[in-house]
Tab-separated table of C-alpha atoms in Angstrom:
chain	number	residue	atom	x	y	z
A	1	UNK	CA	7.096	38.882	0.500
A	2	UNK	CA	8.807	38.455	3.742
A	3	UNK	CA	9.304	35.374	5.349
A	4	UNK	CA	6.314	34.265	6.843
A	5	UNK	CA	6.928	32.607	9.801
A	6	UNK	CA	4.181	31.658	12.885
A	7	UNK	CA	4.360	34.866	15.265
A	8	UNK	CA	3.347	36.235	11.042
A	9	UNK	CA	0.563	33.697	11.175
A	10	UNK	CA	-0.513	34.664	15.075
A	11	UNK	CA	-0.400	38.289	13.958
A	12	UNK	CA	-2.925	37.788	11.355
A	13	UNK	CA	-5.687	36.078	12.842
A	14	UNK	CA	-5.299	38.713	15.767
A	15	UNK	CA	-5.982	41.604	13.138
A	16	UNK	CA	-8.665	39.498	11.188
A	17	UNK	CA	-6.694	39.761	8.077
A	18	UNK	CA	-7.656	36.235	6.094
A	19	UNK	CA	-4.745	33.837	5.605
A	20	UNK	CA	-4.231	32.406	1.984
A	21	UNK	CA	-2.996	28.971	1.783
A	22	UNK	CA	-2.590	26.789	-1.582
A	23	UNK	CA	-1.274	23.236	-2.492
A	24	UNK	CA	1.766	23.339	-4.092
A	25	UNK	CA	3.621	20.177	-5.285
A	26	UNK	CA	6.833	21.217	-7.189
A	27	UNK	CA	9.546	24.115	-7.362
A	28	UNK	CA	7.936	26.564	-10.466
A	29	UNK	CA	4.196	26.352	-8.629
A	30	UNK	CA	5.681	27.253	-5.582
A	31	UNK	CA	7.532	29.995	-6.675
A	32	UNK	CA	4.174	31.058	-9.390
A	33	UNK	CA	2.136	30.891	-5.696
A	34	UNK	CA	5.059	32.942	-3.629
A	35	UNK	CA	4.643	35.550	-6.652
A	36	UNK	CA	1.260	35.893	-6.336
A	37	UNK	CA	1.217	36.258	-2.037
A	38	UNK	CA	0.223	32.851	-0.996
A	39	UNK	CA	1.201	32.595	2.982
A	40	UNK	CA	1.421	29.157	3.479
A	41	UNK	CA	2.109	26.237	0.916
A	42	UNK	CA	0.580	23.192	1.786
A	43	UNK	CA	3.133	19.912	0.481
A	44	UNK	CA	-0.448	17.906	0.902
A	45	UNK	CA	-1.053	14.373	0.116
A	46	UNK	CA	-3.362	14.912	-2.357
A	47	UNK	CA	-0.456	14.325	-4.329
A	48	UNK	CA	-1.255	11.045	-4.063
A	49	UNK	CA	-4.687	11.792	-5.905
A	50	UNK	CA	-4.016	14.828	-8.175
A	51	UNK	CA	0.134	14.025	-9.319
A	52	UNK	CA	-0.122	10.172	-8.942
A	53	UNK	CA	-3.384	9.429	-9.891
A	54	UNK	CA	-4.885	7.200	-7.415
A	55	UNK	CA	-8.100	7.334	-5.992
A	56	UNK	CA	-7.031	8.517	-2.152
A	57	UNK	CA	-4.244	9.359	-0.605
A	58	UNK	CA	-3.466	6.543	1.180
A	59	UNK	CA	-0.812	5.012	-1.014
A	60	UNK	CA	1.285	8.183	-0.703
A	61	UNK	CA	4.439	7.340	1.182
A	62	UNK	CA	7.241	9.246	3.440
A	63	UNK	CA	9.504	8.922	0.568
A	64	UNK	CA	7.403	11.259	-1.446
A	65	UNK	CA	6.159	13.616	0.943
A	66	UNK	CA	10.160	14.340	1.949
A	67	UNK	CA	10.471	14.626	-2.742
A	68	UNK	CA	7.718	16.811	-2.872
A	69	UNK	CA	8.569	19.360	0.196
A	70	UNK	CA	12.370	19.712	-0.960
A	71	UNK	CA	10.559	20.302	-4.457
A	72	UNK	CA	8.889	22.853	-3.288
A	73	UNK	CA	11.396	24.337	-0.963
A	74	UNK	CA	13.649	25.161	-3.788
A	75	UNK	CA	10.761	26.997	-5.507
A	76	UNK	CA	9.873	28.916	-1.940
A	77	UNK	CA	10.026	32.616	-1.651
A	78	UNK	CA	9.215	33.407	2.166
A	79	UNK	CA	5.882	31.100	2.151
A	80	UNK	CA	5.569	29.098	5.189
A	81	UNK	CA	5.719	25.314	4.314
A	82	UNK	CA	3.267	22.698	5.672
A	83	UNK	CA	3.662	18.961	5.179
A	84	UNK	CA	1.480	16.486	5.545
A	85	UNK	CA	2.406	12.884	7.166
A	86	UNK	CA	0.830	10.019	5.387
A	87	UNK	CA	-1.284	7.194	5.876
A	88	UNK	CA	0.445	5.645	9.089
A	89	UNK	CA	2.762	7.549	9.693
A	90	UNK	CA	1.919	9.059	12.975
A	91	UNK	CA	0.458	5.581	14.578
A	92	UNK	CA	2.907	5.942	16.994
A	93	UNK	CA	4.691	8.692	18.474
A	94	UNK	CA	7.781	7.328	17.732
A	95	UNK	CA	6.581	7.265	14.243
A	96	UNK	CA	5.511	10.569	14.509
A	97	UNK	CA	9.093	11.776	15.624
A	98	UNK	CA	10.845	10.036	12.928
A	99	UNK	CA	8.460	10.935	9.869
A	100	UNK	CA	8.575	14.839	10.914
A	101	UNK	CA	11.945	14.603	11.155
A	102	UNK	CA	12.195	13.669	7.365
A	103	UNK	CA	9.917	15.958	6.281
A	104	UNK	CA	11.302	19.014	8.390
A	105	UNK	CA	14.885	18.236	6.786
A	106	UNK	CA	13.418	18.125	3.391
A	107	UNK	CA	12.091	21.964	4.015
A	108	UNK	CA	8.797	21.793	5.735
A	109	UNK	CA	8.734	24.468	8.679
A	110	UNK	CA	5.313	22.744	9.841
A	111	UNK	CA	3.540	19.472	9.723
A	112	UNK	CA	0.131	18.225	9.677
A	113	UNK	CA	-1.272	15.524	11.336
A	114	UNK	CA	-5.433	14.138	10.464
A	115	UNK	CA	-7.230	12.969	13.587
A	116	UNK	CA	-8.978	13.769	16.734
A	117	UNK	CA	-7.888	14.138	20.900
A	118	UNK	CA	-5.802	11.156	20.494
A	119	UNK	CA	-3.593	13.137	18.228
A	120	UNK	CA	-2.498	15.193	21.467
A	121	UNK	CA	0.590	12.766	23.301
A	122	UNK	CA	2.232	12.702	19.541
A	123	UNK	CA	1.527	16.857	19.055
A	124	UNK	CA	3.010	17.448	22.409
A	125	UNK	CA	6.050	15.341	22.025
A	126	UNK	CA	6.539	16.742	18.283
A	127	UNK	CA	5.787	20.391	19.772
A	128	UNK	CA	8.561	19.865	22.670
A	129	UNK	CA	11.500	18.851	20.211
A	130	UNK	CA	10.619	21.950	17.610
A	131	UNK	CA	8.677	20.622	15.115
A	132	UNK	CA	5.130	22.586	14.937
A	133	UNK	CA	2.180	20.880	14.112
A	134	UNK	CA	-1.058	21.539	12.228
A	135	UNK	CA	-4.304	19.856	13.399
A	136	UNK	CA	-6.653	18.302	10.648
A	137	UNK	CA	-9.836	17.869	12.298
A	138	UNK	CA	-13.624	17.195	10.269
A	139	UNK	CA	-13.449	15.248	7.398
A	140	UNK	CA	-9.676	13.536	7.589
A	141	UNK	CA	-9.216	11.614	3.847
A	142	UNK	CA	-6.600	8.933	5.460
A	143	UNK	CA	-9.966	8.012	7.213
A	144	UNK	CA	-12.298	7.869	4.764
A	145	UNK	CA	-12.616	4.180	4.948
A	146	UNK	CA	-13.621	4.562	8.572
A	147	UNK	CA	-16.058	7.412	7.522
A	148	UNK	CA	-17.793	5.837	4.410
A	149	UNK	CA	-16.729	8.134	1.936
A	150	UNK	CA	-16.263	11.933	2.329
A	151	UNK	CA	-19.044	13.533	3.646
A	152	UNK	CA	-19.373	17.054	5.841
A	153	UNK	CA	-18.477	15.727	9.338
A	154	UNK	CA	-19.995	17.656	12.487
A	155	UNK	CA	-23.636	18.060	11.424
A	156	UNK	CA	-25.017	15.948	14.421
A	157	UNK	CA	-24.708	18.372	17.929
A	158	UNK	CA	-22.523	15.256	19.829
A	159	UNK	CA	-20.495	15.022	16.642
A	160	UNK	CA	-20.155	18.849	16.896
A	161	UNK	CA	-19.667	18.761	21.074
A	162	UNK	CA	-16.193	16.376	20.458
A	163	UNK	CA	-14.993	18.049	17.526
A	164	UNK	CA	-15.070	21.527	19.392
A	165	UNK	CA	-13.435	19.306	22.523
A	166	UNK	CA	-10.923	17.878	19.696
A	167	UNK	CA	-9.994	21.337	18.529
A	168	UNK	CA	-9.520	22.935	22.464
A	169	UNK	CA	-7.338	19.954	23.786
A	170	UNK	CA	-5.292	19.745	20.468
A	171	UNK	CA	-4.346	23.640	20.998
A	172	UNK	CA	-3.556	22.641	24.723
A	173	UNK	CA	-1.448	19.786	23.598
A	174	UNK	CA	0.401	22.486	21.546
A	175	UNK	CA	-0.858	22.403	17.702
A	176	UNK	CA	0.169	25.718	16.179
A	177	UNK	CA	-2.705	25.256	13.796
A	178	UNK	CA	-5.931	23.752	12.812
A	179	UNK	CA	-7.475	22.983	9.420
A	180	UNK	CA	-11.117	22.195	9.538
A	181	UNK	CA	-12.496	20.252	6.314
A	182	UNK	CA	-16.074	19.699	5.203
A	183	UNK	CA	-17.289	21.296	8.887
A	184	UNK	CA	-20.848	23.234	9.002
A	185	UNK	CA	-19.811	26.887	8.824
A	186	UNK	CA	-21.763	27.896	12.010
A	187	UNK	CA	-19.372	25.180	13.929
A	188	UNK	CA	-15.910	26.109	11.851
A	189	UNK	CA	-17.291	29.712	13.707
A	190	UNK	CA	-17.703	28.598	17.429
A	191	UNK	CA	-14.274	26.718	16.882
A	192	UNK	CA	-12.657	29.514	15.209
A	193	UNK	CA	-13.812	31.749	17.883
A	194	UNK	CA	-12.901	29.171	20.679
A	195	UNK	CA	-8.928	28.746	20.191
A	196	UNK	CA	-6.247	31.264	20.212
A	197	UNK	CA	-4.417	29.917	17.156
A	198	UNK	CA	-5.346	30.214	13.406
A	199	UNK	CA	-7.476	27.936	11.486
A	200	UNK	CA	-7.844	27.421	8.404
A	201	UNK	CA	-10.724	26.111	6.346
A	202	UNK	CA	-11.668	24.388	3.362
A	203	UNK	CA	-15.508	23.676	3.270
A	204	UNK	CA	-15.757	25.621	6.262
A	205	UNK	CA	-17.532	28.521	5.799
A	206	UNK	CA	-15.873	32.232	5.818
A	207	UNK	CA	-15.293	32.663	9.346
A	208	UNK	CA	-11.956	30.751	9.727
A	209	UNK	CA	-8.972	32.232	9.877
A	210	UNK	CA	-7.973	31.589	6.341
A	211	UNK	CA	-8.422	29.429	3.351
A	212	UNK	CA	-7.294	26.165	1.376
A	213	UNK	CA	-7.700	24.853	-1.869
A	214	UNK	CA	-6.246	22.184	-3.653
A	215	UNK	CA	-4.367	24.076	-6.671
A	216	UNK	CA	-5.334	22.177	-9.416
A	217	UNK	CA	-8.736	22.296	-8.056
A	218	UNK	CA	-8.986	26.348	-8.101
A	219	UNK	CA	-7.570	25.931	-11.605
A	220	UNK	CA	-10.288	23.960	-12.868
A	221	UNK	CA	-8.494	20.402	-13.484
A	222	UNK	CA	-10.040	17.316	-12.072
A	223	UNK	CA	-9.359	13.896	-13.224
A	224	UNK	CA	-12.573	13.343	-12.287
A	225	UNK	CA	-14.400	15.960	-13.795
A	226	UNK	CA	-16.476	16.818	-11.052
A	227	UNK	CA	-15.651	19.589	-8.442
A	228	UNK	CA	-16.166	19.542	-4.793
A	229	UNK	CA	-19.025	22.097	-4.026
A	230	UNK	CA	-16.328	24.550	-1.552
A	231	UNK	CA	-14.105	25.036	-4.901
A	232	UNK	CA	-14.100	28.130	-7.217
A	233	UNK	CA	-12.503	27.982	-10.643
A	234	UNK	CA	-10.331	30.959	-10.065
A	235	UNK	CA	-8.878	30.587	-13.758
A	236	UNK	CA	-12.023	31.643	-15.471
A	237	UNK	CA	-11.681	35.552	-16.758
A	238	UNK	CA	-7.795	34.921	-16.162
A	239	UNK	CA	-4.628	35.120	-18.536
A	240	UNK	CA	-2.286	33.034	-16.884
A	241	UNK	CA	-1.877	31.028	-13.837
A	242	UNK	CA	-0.082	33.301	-11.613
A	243	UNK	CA	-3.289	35.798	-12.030
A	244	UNK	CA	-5.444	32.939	-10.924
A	245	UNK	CA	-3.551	32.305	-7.728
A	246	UNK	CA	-3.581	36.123	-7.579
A	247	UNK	CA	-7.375	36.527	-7.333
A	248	UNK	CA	-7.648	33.714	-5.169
A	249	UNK	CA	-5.401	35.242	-2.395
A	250	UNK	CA	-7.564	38.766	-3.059
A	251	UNK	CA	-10.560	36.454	-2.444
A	252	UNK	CA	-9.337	35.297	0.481
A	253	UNK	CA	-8.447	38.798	1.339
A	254	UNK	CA	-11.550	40.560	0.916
A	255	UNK	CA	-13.561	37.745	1.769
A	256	UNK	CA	-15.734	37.182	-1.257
A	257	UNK	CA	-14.461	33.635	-1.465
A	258	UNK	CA	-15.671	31.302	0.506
A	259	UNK	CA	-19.226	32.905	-0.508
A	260	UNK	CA	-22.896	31.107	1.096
A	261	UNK	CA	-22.541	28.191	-1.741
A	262	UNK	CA	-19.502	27.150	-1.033
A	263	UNK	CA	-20.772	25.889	2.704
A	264	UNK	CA	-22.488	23.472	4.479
A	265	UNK	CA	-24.978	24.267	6.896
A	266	UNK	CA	-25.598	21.649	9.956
C-alpha cells in the first residue's frame, strides 16, 4: 500500500471511494491492519477502556498516547496515523501545542481533538505550525460526564443546527478531518455533504466519507459483553484476524457495512 498521506485522503472522498479506518494499539495489529488495506490507524483512547481496563477514557494520559503511537508506528506500513489527545489535554492552546507535539514525535501524522466551535483558536494555531487536526464532533466520550452517559447526540433540530455550524467553522478554522459519533444518519449526510474535507463515521450512517470501528470491537471482544448497536462482528465466517480486518475494509468499500441497523435515525 502506498503511503497514504492527506491530498490520498482528499482524493478519496472526491471520487466517493469509502475510507477504512481501524483502532490499532500496538506494532503486530498495525502491521495485521496495513496488510489487510486499512487507510488510517486510529492510536484512540479507547485504550484507556479496551487495553487498560477502565470504564472511560478519561484516565488515559499523554504518556501513553505518545507509547501507544510509537507502538504502532513501528508496526505501520503506509497507513496514515491519527492520535487522539486525552482528557485535558487541549484546555488550552498552549496545551494543545505541547501535547501534539509529543504525539507527532512519537509517529502520529494527525491528531484528534473531541469538542465543538470552541475547538477552532487551538485547530488554527495547531494547523499553522504543521500539525493537522481531526475534528470529533457528536457524541465526544471525554464528555460523557457532561452528556449523561453516551447517547446519539443531534436528534433535536437546534442540537442538529450547531453541530452542522460546529462542523463548517471547524473546517474554516482548518481541521483536515471530522469524525462524527453516534449522529442521526440523515444529519452525518447534510454534514458530509456540507464540508469539503472527509469525514468519517462511526454510528453515523453510510453516507460519510468513511468508517471507524474500535478493533477489538469488530472482532467480537468486549469486556463488557455487550456491543454497541453500529458494530459488526467481522470475525464470524473468518480464519484469522487479518481476514477479519480484510472484510471489514471490503465492507467499507462496497458499502454493505454500515447497513440500516447499524444507524440512528433523528
Amino acid at each position: 500500500m502506498p503511503d497514504i498521506t492527506l491530498t490520498t485522503l482528499q482524493n478519496l472522498k472526491q471520487s466517493g471511494e469509502k475510507i477504512a479506518m481501524l483502532t490499532a494499539y500496538d506494532a503486530t495489529f498495525a502491521h495485521v491492519a496495513c496488510q489487510a488495506g486499512v487507510e488510517i490507524l486510529l492510536v484512540g483512547d479507547s485504550l484507556g477502556m479496551v487495553l487498560q481496563g477502565h470504564d472511560s477514557t478519561l484516565p488515559v494520559s499523554v504518556s501513553d498516547m505518545a507509547y501507544h503511537v510509537a507502538c504502532v508506528k513501528r508496526g505501520n506500513q503506509g497507513a496514515l496515523i491519527l492520535a487522539d489527545l486525552p482528557f485535558m489535554a487541549y484546555a488550552t492552546t498552549e496545551q494543545a501545542l505541547v501535547n501534539s507535539a509529543a504525539v507527532m514525535q512519537a509517529g502520529a501524522h494527525m491528531v484528534k481533538l473531541e469538542g465543538s466551535a470552541w475547538l477552532a483558536e487551538p485547530i488554527a494555531r495547531l494547523a499553522e505550525r504543521g500539525v493537522p487536526v481531526c475534528a470529533h464532533l457528536g457524541l465526544t466520550p471525554q464528555a460523557v460526564n457532561v452528556l449523561g452517559g453516551y447517547k446519539v447526540q443531534g436528534r433535536h433540530e437546534a442540537q442538529a443546527r450547531q453541530m452542522r455550524a460546529d462542523a463548517i467553522a471547524l473546517e474554516q478554522a482548518g481541521a483536515a478531518m471530522l469524525l462524527l459519533e453516534c449522529v442521526p444518519s440523515e444529519l452525518a449526510e447534510e454534514i458530509t455533504q456540507a464540508v469539503k474535507i472527509p469525514v468519517i463515521g462511526i454510528g453515523a450512517g453510510a453516507a460519510t466519507d468513511g468508517q471507524v470501528l474500535v478493533m477489538h470491537d469488530m472482532l467480537g471482544m468486549s469486556l463488557s459483553g455487550r456491543s454497541p448497536k453500529f458494530v459488526k462482528n467481522f470475525m464470524e465466517g473468518q480464519s484469522s484476524i487479518q481476514a477479519a480486518m480484510s472484510a471489514y475494509v471490503a465492507a467499507v468499500k462496497d458499502q454493505s457495512f454500515p447497513a440500516a441497523e447499524h444507524g440512528f435515525s433523528a
